[in-house]
Short mmCIF file of C-alpha atoms in Angstrom, two decimals:
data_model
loop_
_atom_site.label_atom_id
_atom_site.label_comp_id
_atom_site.label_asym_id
_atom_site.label_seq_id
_atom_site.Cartn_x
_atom_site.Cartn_y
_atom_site.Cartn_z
CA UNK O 1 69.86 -109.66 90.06
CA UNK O 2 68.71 -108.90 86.36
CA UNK O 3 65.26 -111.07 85.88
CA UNK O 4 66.18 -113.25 83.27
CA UNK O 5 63.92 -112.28 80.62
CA UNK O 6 66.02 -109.09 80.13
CA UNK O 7 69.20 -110.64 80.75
CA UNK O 8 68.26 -113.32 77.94
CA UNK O 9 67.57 -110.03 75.66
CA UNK O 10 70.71 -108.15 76.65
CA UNK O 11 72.70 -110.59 75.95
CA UNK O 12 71.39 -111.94 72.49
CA UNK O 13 71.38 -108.19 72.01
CA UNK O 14 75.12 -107.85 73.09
CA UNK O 15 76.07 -106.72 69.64
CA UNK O 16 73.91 -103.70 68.96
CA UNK O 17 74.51 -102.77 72.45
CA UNK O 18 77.84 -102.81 72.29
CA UNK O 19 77.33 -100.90 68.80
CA UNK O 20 74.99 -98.38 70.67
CA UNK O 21 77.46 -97.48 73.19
CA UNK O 22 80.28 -97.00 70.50
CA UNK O 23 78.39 -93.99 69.06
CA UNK O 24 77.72 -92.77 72.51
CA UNK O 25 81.71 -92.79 73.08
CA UNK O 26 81.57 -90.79 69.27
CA UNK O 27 79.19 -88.90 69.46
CA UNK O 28 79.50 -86.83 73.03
CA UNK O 29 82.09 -85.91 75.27
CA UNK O 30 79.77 -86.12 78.03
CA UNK O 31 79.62 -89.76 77.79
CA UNK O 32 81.42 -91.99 80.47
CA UNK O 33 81.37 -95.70 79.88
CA UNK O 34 82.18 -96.79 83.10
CA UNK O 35 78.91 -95.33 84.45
CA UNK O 36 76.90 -98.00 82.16
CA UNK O 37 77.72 -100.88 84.03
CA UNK O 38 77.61 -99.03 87.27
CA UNK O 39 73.91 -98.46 86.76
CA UNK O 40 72.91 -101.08 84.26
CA UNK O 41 71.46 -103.54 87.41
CA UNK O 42 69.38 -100.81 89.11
CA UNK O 43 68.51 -99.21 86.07
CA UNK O 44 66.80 -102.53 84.73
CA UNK O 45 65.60 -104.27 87.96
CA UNK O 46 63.09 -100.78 88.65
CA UNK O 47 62.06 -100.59 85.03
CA UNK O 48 61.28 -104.85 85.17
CA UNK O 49 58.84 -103.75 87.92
CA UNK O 50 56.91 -101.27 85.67
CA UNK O 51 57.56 -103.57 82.60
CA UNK O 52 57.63 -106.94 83.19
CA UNK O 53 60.09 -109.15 83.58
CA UNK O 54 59.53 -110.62 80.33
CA UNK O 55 59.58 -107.63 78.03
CA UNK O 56 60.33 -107.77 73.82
CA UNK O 57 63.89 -106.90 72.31
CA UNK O 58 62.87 -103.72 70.70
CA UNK O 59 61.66 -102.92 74.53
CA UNK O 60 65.17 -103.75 75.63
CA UNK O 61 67.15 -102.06 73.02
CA UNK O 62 64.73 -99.00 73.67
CA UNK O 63 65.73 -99.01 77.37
CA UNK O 64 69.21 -99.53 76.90
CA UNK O 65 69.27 -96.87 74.54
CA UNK O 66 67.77 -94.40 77.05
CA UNK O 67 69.90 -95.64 79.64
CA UNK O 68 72.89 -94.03 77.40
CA UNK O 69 71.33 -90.65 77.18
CA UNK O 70 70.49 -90.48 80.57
CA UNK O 71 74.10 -90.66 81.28
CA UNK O 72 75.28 -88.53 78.17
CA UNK O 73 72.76 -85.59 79.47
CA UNK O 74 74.01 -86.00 83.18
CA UNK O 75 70.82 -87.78 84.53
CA UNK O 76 72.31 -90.40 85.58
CA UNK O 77 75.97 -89.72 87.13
CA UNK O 78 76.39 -90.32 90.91
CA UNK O 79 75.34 -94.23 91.07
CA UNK O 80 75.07 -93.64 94.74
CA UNK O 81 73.17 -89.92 94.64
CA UNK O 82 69.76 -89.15 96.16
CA UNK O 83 68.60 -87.76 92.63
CA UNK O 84 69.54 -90.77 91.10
CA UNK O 85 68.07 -93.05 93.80
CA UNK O 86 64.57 -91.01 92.97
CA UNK O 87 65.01 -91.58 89.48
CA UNK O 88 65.11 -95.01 89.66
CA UNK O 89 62.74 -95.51 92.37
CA UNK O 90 60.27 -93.49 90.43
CA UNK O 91 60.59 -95.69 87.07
CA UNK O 92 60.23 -98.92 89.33
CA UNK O 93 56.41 -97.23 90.31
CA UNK O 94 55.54 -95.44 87.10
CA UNK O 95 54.34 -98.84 85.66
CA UNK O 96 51.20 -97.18 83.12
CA UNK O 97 52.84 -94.68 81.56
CA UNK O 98 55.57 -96.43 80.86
CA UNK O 99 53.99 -99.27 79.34
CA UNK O 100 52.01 -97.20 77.28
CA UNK O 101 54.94 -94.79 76.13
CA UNK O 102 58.05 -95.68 77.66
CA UNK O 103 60.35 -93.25 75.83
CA UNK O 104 58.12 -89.87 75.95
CA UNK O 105 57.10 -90.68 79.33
CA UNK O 106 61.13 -90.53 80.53
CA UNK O 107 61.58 -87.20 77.96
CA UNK O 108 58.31 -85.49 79.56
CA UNK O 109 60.01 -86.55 83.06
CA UNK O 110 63.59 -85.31 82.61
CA UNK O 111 62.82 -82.62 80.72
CA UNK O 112 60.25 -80.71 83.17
CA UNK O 113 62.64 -82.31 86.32
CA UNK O 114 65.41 -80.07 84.38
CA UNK O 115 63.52 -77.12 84.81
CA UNK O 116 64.28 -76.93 88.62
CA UNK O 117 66.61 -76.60 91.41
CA UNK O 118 68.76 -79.47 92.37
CA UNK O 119 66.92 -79.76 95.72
CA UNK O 120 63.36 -78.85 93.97
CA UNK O 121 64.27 -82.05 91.61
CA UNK O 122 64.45 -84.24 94.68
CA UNK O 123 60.87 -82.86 96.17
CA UNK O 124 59.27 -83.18 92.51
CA UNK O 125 60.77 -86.61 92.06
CA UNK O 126 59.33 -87.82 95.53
CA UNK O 127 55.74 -86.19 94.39
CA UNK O 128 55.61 -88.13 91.39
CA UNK O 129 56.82 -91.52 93.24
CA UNK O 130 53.77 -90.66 95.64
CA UNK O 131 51.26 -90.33 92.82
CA UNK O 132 52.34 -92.80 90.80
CA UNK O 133 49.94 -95.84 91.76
CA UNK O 134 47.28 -93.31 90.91
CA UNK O 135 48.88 -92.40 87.71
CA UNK O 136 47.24 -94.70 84.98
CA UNK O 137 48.42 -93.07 81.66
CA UNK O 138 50.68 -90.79 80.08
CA UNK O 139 48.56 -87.96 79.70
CA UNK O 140 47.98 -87.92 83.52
CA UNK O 141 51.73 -87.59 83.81
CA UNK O 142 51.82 -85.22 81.52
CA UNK O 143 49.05 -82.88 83.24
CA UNK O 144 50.31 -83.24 86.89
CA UNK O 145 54.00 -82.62 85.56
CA UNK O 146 52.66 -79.34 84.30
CA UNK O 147 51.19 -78.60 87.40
CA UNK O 148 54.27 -79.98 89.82
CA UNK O 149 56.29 -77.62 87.35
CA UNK O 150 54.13 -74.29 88.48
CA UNK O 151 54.21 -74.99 92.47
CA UNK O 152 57.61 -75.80 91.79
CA UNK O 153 58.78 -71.71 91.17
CA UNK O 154 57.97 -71.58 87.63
CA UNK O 155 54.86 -68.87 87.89
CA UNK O 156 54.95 -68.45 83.83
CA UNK O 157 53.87 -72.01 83.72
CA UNK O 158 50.52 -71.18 86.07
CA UNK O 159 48.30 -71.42 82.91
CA UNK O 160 49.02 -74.64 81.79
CA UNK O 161 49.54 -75.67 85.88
CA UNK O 162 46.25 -74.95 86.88
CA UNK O 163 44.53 -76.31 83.49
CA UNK O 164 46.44 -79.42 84.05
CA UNK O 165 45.15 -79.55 87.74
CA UNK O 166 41.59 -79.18 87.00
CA UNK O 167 41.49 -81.82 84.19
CA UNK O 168 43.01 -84.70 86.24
CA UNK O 169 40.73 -87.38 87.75
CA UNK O 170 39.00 -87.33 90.90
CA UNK O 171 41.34 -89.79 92.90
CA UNK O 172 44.71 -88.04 91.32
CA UNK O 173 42.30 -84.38 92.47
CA UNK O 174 42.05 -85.77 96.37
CA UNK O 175 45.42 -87.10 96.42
CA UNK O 176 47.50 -83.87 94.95
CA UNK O 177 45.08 -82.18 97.49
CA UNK O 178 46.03 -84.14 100.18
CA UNK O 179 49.68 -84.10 99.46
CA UNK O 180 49.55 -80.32 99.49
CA UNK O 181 47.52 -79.31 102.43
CA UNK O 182 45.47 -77.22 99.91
CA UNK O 183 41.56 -77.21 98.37
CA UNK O 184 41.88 -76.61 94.57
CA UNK O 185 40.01 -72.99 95.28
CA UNK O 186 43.57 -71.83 96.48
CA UNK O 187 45.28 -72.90 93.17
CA UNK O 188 43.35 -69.93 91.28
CA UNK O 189 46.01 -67.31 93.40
CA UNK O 190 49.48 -67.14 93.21
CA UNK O 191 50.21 -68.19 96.41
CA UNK O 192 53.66 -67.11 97.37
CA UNK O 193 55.23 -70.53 99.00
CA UNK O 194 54.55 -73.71 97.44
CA UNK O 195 56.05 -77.46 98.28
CA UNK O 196 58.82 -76.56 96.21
CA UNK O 197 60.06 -73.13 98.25
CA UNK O 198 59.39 -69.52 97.35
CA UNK O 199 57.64 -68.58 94.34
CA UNK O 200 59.82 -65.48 92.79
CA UNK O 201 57.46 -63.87 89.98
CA UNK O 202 59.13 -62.69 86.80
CA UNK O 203 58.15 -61.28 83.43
CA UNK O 204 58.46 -63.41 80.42
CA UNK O 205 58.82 -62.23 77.09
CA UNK O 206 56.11 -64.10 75.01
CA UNK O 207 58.71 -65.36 72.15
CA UNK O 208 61.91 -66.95 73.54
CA UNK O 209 64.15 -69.50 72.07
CA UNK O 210 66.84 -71.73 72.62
CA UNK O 211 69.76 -73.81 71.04
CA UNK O 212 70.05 -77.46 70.98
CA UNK O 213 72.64 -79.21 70.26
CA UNK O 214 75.77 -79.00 67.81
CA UNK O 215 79.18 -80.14 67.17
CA UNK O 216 80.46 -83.08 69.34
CA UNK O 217 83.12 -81.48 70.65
CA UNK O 218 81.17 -78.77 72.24
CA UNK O 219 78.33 -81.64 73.78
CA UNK O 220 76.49 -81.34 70.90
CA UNK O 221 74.98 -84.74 69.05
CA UNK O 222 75.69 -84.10 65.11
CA UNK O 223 78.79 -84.65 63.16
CA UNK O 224 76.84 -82.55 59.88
CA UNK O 225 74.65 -80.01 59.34
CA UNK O 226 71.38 -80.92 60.86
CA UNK O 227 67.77 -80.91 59.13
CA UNK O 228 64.16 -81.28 60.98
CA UNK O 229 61.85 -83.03 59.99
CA UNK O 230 57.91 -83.12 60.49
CA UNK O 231 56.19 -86.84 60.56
CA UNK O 232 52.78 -87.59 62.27
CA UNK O 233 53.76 -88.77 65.46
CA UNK O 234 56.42 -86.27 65.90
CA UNK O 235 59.72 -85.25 64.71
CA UNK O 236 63.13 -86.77 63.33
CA UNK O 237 66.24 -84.53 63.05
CA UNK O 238 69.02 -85.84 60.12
CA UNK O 239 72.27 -85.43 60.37
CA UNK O 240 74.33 -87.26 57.62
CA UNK O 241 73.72 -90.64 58.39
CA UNK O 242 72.63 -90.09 61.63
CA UNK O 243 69.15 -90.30 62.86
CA UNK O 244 67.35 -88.98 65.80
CA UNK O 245 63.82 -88.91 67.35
CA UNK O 246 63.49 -84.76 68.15
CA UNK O 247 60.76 -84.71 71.76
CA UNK O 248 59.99 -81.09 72.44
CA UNK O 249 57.05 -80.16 75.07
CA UNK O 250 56.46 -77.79 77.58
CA UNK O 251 59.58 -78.21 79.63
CA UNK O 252 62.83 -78.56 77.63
CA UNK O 253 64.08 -81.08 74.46
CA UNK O 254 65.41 -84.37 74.47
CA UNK O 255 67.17 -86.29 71.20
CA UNK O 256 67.25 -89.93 71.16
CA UNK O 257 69.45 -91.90 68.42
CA UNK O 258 66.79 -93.99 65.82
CA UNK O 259 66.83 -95.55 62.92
CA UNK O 260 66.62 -93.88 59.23
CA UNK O 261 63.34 -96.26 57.41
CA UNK O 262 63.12 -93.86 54.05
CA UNK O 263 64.92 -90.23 52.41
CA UNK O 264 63.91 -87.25 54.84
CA UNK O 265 60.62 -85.62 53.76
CA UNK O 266 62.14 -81.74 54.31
CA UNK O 267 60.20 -78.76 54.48
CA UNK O 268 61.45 -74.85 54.29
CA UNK O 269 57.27 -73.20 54.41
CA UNK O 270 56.90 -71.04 57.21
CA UNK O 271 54.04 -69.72 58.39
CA UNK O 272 53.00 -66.36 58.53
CA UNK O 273 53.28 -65.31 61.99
CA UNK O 274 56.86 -67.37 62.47
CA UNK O 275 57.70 -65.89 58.94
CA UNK O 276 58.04 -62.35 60.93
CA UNK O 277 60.25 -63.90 63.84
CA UNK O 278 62.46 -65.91 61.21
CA UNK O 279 63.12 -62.96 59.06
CA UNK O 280 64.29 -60.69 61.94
CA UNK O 281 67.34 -63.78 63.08
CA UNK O 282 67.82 -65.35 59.42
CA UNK O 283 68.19 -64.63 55.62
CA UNK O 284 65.72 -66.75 53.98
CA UNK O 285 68.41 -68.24 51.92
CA UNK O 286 70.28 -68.87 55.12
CA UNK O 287 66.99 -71.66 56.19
CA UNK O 288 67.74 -75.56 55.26
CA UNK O 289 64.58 -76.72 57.33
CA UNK O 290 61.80 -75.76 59.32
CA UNK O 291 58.82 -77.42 61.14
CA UNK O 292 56.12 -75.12 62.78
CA UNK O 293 52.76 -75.04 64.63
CA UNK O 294 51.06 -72.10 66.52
CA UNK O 295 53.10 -72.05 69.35
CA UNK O 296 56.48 -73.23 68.14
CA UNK O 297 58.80 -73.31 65.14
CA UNK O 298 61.76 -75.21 64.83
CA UNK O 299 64.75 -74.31 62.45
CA UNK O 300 67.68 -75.30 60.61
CA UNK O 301 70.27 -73.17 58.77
CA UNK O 302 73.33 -73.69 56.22
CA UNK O 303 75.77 -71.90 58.81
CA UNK O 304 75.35 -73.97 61.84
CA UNK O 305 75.15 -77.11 63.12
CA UNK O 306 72.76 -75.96 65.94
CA UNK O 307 68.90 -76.17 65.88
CA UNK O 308 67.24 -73.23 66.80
CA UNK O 309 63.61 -73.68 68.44
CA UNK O 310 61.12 -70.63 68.80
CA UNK O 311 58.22 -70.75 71.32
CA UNK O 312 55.03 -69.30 72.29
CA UNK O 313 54.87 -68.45 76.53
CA UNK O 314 52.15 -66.45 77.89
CA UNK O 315 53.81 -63.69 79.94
CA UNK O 316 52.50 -63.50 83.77
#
Protein backbone atom coordinates (compact mmCIF):
# COMPACT_ATOMS: atom_id res chain seq x y z
CA UNK A 1 0.00 0.00 0.00
CA UNK A 2 0.98 3.76 -0.71
CA UNK A 3 1.43 5.43 3.01
CA UNK A 4 -1.08 7.92 2.95
CA UNK A 5 0.86 10.96 3.22
CA UNK A 6 1.96 10.47 -0.44
CA UNK A 7 -1.18 9.17 -1.60
CA UNK A 8 -2.91 12.42 -0.05
CA UNK A 9 -0.15 14.40 -2.27
CA UNK A 10 -0.58 12.37 -5.44
CA UNK A 11 -3.78 12.76 -5.55
CA UNK A 12 -4.31 16.59 -4.76
CA UNK A 13 -1.45 16.60 -7.23
CA UNK A 14 -3.45 14.50 -9.85
CA UNK A 15 -3.48 17.38 -12.24
CA UNK A 16 0.14 18.29 -12.76
CA UNK A 17 0.80 14.69 -12.76
CA UNK A 18 -1.34 13.91 -15.20
CA UNK A 19 0.14 17.16 -17.04
CA UNK A 20 3.73 15.73 -16.37
CA UNK A 21 3.09 12.54 -18.00
CA UNK A 22 1.44 14.26 -21.12
CA UNK A 23 4.83 15.80 -22.05
CA UNK A 24 6.50 12.56 -21.33
CA UNK A 25 4.03 10.91 -24.04
CA UNK A 26 5.32 14.35 -26.30
CA UNK A 27 8.29 14.61 -25.70
CA UNK A 28 10.01 10.89 -26.18
CA UNK A 29 9.30 7.92 -27.98
CA UNK A 30 10.85 5.96 -25.38
CA UNK A 31 8.11 6.66 -23.06
CA UNK A 32 5.50 3.86 -22.20
CA UNK A 33 2.61 4.87 -20.01
CA UNK A 34 1.56 1.69 -18.99
CA UNK A 35 4.86 1.15 -17.14
CA UNK A 36 3.86 4.21 -14.68
CA UNK A 37 1.29 2.53 -12.93
CA UNK A 38 3.08 -0.74 -13.07
CA UNK A 39 5.80 0.71 -10.89
CA UNK A 40 4.18 3.68 -9.25
CA UNK A 41 3.48 1.37 -5.75
CA UNK A 42 7.05 0.01 -5.46
CA UNK A 43 8.55 2.97 -6.71
CA UNK A 44 6.94 5.11 -3.77
CA UNK A 45 6.65 2.56 -0.89
CA UNK A 46 10.99 2.20 -1.04
CA UNK A 47 11.45 5.92 -1.47
CA UNK A 48 8.67 6.50 1.81
CA UNK A 49 11.30 4.43 3.68
CA UNK A 50 14.23 6.83 2.88
CA UNK A 51 11.77 9.84 2.96
CA UNK A 52 9.18 9.65 5.19
CA UNK A 53 5.95 8.85 4.90
CA UNK A 54 4.88 12.27 5.28
CA UNK A 55 6.94 14.11 2.71
CA UNK A 56 5.99 17.92 1.04
CA UNK A 57 4.28 18.26 -2.52
CA UNK A 58 7.24 19.71 -4.24
CA UNK A 59 8.95 16.31 -2.75
CA UNK A 60 6.20 14.38 -4.46
CA UNK A 61 6.03 16.11 -7.71
CA UNK A 62 9.97 15.82 -7.67
CA UNK A 63 9.67 12.01 -7.33
CA UNK A 64 7.04 11.55 -9.66
CA UNK A 65 8.84 13.47 -12.05
CA UNK A 66 11.92 11.21 -11.78
CA UNK A 67 9.85 8.29 -11.80
CA UNK A 68 9.01 9.40 -15.62
CA UNK A 69 12.59 9.66 -16.67
CA UNK A 70 13.55 6.64 -15.18
CA UNK A 71 11.21 4.97 -17.49
CA UNK A 72 11.83 7.36 -20.58
CA UNK A 73 15.80 6.49 -20.21
CA UNK A 74 15.03 2.65 -19.78
CA UNK A 75 15.78 2.46 -15.96
CA UNK A 76 12.92 1.34 -15.11
CA UNK A 77 11.29 -1.24 -17.74
CA UNK A 78 10.89 -4.89 -16.58
CA UNK A 79 8.55 -4.29 -13.32
CA UNK A 80 9.52 -7.78 -12.44
CA UNK A 81 13.57 -7.59 -13.41
CA UNK A 82 16.45 -8.17 -10.99
CA UNK A 83 17.93 -4.64 -12.03
CA UNK A 84 14.88 -3.10 -11.27
CA UNK A 85 14.29 -4.99 -8.01
CA UNK A 86 17.99 -3.46 -6.98
CA UNK A 87 16.96 -0.19 -7.95
CA UNK A 88 14.26 0.01 -5.82
CA UNK A 89 15.61 -1.85 -3.01
CA UNK A 90 18.55 0.44 -3.04
CA UNK A 91 16.34 3.82 -2.87
CA UNK A 92 14.28 2.14 0.06
CA UNK A 93 18.08 2.08 2.06
CA UNK A 94 19.72 5.18 0.64
CA UNK A 95 17.72 7.28 3.22
CA UNK A 96 20.75 10.39 3.73
CA UNK A 97 21.50 11.12 0.53
CA UNK A 98 18.37 11.23 -0.56
CA UNK A 99 17.04 13.44 1.92
CA UNK A 100 19.70 15.72 1.47
CA UNK A 101 19.61 15.72 -2.50
CA UNK A 102 17.10 13.50 -3.75
CA UNK A 103 17.36 14.31 -7.47
CA UNK A 104 21.39 14.43 -7.93
CA UNK A 105 21.71 11.59 -5.70
CA UNK A 106 19.40 9.30 -8.38
CA UNK A 107 21.45 11.24 -11.53
CA UNK A 108 24.97 10.43 -9.76
CA UNK A 109 23.40 6.74 -9.32
CA UNK A 110 22.06 6.02 -12.82
CA UNK A 111 24.46 7.73 -14.49
CA UNK A 112 27.77 5.89 -13.12
CA UNK A 113 25.32 2.41 -12.94
CA UNK A 114 25.13 3.22 -16.90
CA UNK A 115 28.64 3.00 -17.25
CA UNK A 116 28.64 -0.87 -16.82
CA UNK A 117 27.69 -4.22 -17.91
CA UNK A 118 24.21 -5.40 -17.41
CA UNK A 119 25.44 -8.04 -14.92
CA UNK A 120 28.23 -5.49 -13.41
CA UNK A 121 24.97 -3.12 -12.76
CA UNK A 122 23.44 -5.85 -10.63
CA UNK A 123 26.90 -6.43 -8.47
CA UNK A 124 27.33 -2.45 -8.16
CA UNK A 125 23.70 -2.04 -7.23
CA UNK A 126 23.98 -4.81 -4.43
CA UNK A 127 27.39 -2.91 -3.18
CA UNK A 128 25.70 0.22 -2.74
CA UNK A 129 22.49 -1.49 -0.96
CA UNK A 130 25.29 -3.03 1.41
CA UNK A 131 26.88 0.32 2.21
CA UNK A 132 24.10 2.24 2.38
CA UNK A 133 23.35 2.35 6.30
CA UNK A 134 26.91 3.61 6.40
CA UNK A 135 26.31 6.10 3.75
CA UNK A 136 25.32 9.43 5.58
CA UNK A 137 25.53 12.07 2.75
CA UNK A 138 25.73 12.68 -0.76
CA UNK A 139 29.22 13.31 -1.11
CA UNK A 140 29.96 9.83 0.39
CA UNK A 141 27.88 8.46 -2.45
CA UNK A 142 29.44 10.34 -4.66
CA UNK A 143 33.15 9.21 -3.62
CA UNK A 144 32.41 5.42 -3.25
CA UNK A 145 30.44 5.58 -6.70
CA UNK A 146 33.71 6.78 -8.14
CA UNK A 147 35.48 4.15 -6.64
CA UNK A 148 32.70 1.14 -7.31
CA UNK A 149 33.02 2.66 -10.96
CA UNK A 150 37.06 1.79 -11.16
CA UNK A 151 36.83 -1.95 -9.62
CA UNK A 152 34.01 -2.16 -11.78
CA UNK A 153 36.37 -2.36 -15.36
CA UNK A 154 36.66 1.22 -15.87
CA UNK A 155 40.73 1.53 -15.24
CA UNK A 156 40.63 5.32 -16.75
CA UNK A 157 38.56 6.14 -13.77
CA UNK A 158 41.51 4.74 -11.18
CA UNK A 159 42.43 8.40 -10.33
CA UNK A 160 39.40 9.64 -9.16
CA UNK A 161 38.64 5.72 -7.72
CA UNK A 162 41.37 5.60 -5.49
CA UNK A 163 41.09 9.47 -4.37
CA UNK A 164 37.53 8.77 -3.65
CA UNK A 165 38.58 5.62 -1.57
CA UNK A 166 41.04 7.28 0.56
CA UNK A 167 38.81 10.29 1.48
CA UNK A 168 35.82 8.25 2.76
CA UNK A 169 35.31 7.75 6.53
CA UNK A 170 36.73 5.24 8.67
CA UNK A 171 33.54 2.96 9.09
CA UNK A 172 32.63 3.32 5.09
CA UNK A 173 37.07 2.47 4.88
CA UNK A 174 36.51 -1.01 7.05
CA UNK A 175 33.37 -1.85 5.47
CA UNK A 176 34.42 -1.41 1.51
CA UNK A 177 37.48 -3.35 2.94
CA UNK A 178 35.61 -5.95 4.26
CA UNK A 179 33.28 -6.29 1.38
CA UNK A 180 36.28 -6.72 -0.88
CA UNK A 181 38.61 -9.07 0.81
CA UNK A 182 41.28 -6.33 0.26
CA UNK A 183 43.61 -3.77 2.64
CA UNK A 184 43.53 -0.32 0.94
CA UNK A 185 47.56 -0.89 0.24
CA UNK A 186 46.33 -3.17 -2.72
CA UNK A 187 44.12 -0.36 -4.25
CA UNK A 188 47.46 1.63 -5.25
CA UNK A 189 48.00 -1.44 -8.21
CA UNK A 190 45.93 -2.24 -10.89
CA UNK A 191 44.95 -5.38 -9.84
CA UNK A 192 43.70 -7.38 -12.73
CA UNK A 193 40.22 -8.98 -11.27
CA UNK A 194 38.06 -6.93 -9.23
CA UNK A 195 34.29 -7.71 -7.73
CA UNK A 196 33.05 -6.62 -10.90
CA UNK A 197 35.11 -9.31 -13.36
CA UNK A 198 38.23 -8.69 -15.39
CA UNK A 199 39.78 -5.43 -15.57
CA UNK A 200 40.67 -4.92 -19.54
CA UNK A 201 43.14 -1.77 -19.65
CA UNK A 202 42.72 0.65 -22.51
CA UNK A 203 44.11 3.98 -23.66
CA UNK A 204 42.01 7.00 -23.42
CA UNK A 205 42.38 9.93 -25.39
CA UNK A 206 42.46 12.90 -22.85
CA UNK A 207 39.59 15.04 -24.77
CA UNK A 208 36.48 13.01 -25.70
CA UNK A 209 32.97 14.08 -26.16
CA UNK A 210 29.61 13.06 -26.55
CA UNK A 211 26.01 13.99 -27.83
CA UNK A 212 23.01 14.39 -25.77
CA UNK A 213 19.96 14.56 -26.77
CA UNK A 214 17.93 16.00 -29.88
CA UNK A 215 14.86 15.78 -31.82
CA UNK A 216 11.97 13.70 -30.28
CA UNK A 217 11.65 11.52 -32.83
CA UNK A 218 15.12 10.23 -32.65
CA UNK A 219 14.82 9.89 -28.36
CA UNK A 220 15.95 13.12 -28.04
CA UNK A 221 14.11 15.70 -25.35
CA UNK A 222 13.80 19.18 -27.40
CA UNK A 223 11.25 20.24 -29.88
CA UNK A 224 13.80 23.66 -30.72
CA UNK A 225 17.09 24.50 -30.88
CA UNK A 226 18.59 24.06 -27.50
CA UNK A 227 20.71 26.72 -25.39
CA UNK A 228 22.86 26.01 -22.01
CA UNK A 229 22.88 27.80 -19.52
CA UNK A 230 25.33 28.44 -16.47
CA UNK A 231 23.55 29.28 -12.87
CA UNK A 232 25.27 28.69 -9.43
CA UNK A 233 24.03 25.52 -8.49
CA UNK A 234 24.33 24.06 -11.85
CA UNK A 235 22.92 24.16 -15.23
CA UNK A 236 19.48 24.70 -17.15
CA UNK A 237 19.23 23.84 -20.89
CA UNK A 238 16.21 26.01 -22.92
CA UNK A 239 14.50 24.81 -25.46
CA UNK A 240 11.54 27.07 -26.61
CA UNK A 241 9.39 26.89 -23.83
CA UNK A 242 10.79 24.05 -22.45
CA UNK A 243 12.93 23.88 -19.44
CA UNK A 244 15.35 21.42 -18.12
CA UNK A 245 17.76 20.93 -15.14
CA UNK A 246 21.24 19.78 -17.27
CA UNK A 247 23.33 17.09 -14.28
CA UNK A 248 26.67 16.23 -15.79
CA UNK A 249 29.47 14.44 -13.48
CA UNK A 250 31.90 11.94 -13.80
CA UNK A 251 29.80 9.17 -15.21
CA UNK A 252 27.30 10.20 -17.93
CA UNK A 253 24.28 13.17 -18.18
CA UNK A 254 20.91 13.16 -17.08
CA UNK A 255 18.03 16.01 -18.11
CA UNK A 256 15.16 16.45 -15.89
CA UNK A 257 12.01 18.68 -17.05
CA UNK A 258 11.83 22.14 -14.56
CA UNK A 259 10.34 25.08 -14.46
CA UNK A 260 11.43 28.45 -16.42
CA UNK A 261 11.49 31.39 -13.08
CA UNK A 262 13.18 34.36 -15.39
CA UNK A 263 14.70 35.01 -19.44
CA UNK A 264 17.85 32.62 -19.86
CA UNK A 265 21.09 34.39 -18.81
CA UNK A 266 23.18 32.98 -22.18
CA UNK A 267 26.71 33.02 -22.59
CA UNK A 268 28.93 32.40 -25.99
CA UNK A 269 32.84 33.26 -23.96
CA UNK A 270 34.99 30.45 -24.23
CA UNK A 271 37.91 29.97 -22.64
CA UNK A 272 41.18 29.74 -23.94
CA UNK A 273 42.12 26.24 -23.80
CA UNK A 274 38.32 25.02 -24.97
CA UNK A 275 38.62 27.97 -27.52
CA UNK A 276 41.31 25.58 -29.41
CA UNK A 277 39.00 22.37 -29.21
CA UNK A 278 35.82 24.49 -30.31
CA UNK A 279 37.48 26.01 -33.25
CA UNK A 280 38.76 22.68 -34.69
CA UNK A 281 34.56 21.09 -34.64
CA UNK A 282 32.71 24.63 -35.06
CA UNK A 283 32.70 28.06 -36.88
CA UNK A 284 32.46 30.56 -34.24
CA UNK A 285 29.43 31.94 -35.85
CA UNK A 286 28.06 28.45 -35.89
CA UNK A 287 28.07 28.67 -31.45
CA UNK A 288 24.51 29.80 -29.83
CA UNK A 289 25.79 28.84 -26.22
CA UNK A 290 28.46 27.62 -24.23
CA UNK A 291 29.21 26.90 -20.49
CA UNK A 292 32.84 25.83 -19.50
CA UNK A 293 35.18 25.00 -16.59
CA UNK A 294 38.69 23.33 -16.64
CA UNK A 295 37.70 20.05 -17.33
CA UNK A 296 34.56 20.41 -19.40
CA UNK A 297 32.76 22.62 -21.90
CA UNK A 298 29.40 22.31 -22.94
CA UNK A 299 28.01 23.64 -26.37
CA UNK A 300 25.23 24.69 -28.40
CA UNK A 301 25.08 25.47 -32.14
CA UNK A 302 22.52 27.11 -34.78
CA UNK A 303 22.60 23.75 -36.91
CA UNK A 304 21.54 21.21 -34.44
CA UNK A 305 19.36 20.42 -31.97
CA UNK A 306 22.01 18.26 -30.14
CA UNK A 307 24.27 19.42 -27.22
CA UNK A 308 27.67 18.67 -27.59
CA UNK A 309 29.75 18.18 -24.20
CA UNK A 310 33.70 18.17 -24.19
CA UNK A 311 35.66 16.60 -21.29
CA UNK A 312 38.88 16.39 -19.60
CA UNK A 313 40.01 12.30 -18.79
CA UNK A 314 43.40 11.53 -17.68
CA UNK A 315 44.67 8.79 -20.01
CA UNK A 316 45.98 5.49 -18.07
Amino acid sequence: MIPEGWKTSLLKERDNCNQMVQLAKQSSVNFKEDLVSSFLLDYISSLARSLGENPKEDTVLSCFRILLQLITKGILKDPKGEREKQILSLFSSLKFPLQEDFVSSVSFTVNAMTKLSPSQEIAFLKRLTLMSSDIRSLEDLKKLIGFFIWVGGKPEYKTVGLDSALHLGEELKQKLGSDLGKSFADFHSGFSHSPFGVLNPQNTSPIKYKLISGYPLLGGHFHSPPLIEKEEEGFLIHSGDDCFQFFFDLFGESLYPTERKRAPLISKTVPPFWKIILEKNFKENEITSVAAEDGFAIVTVNFSYQIFLFYKTEPQ
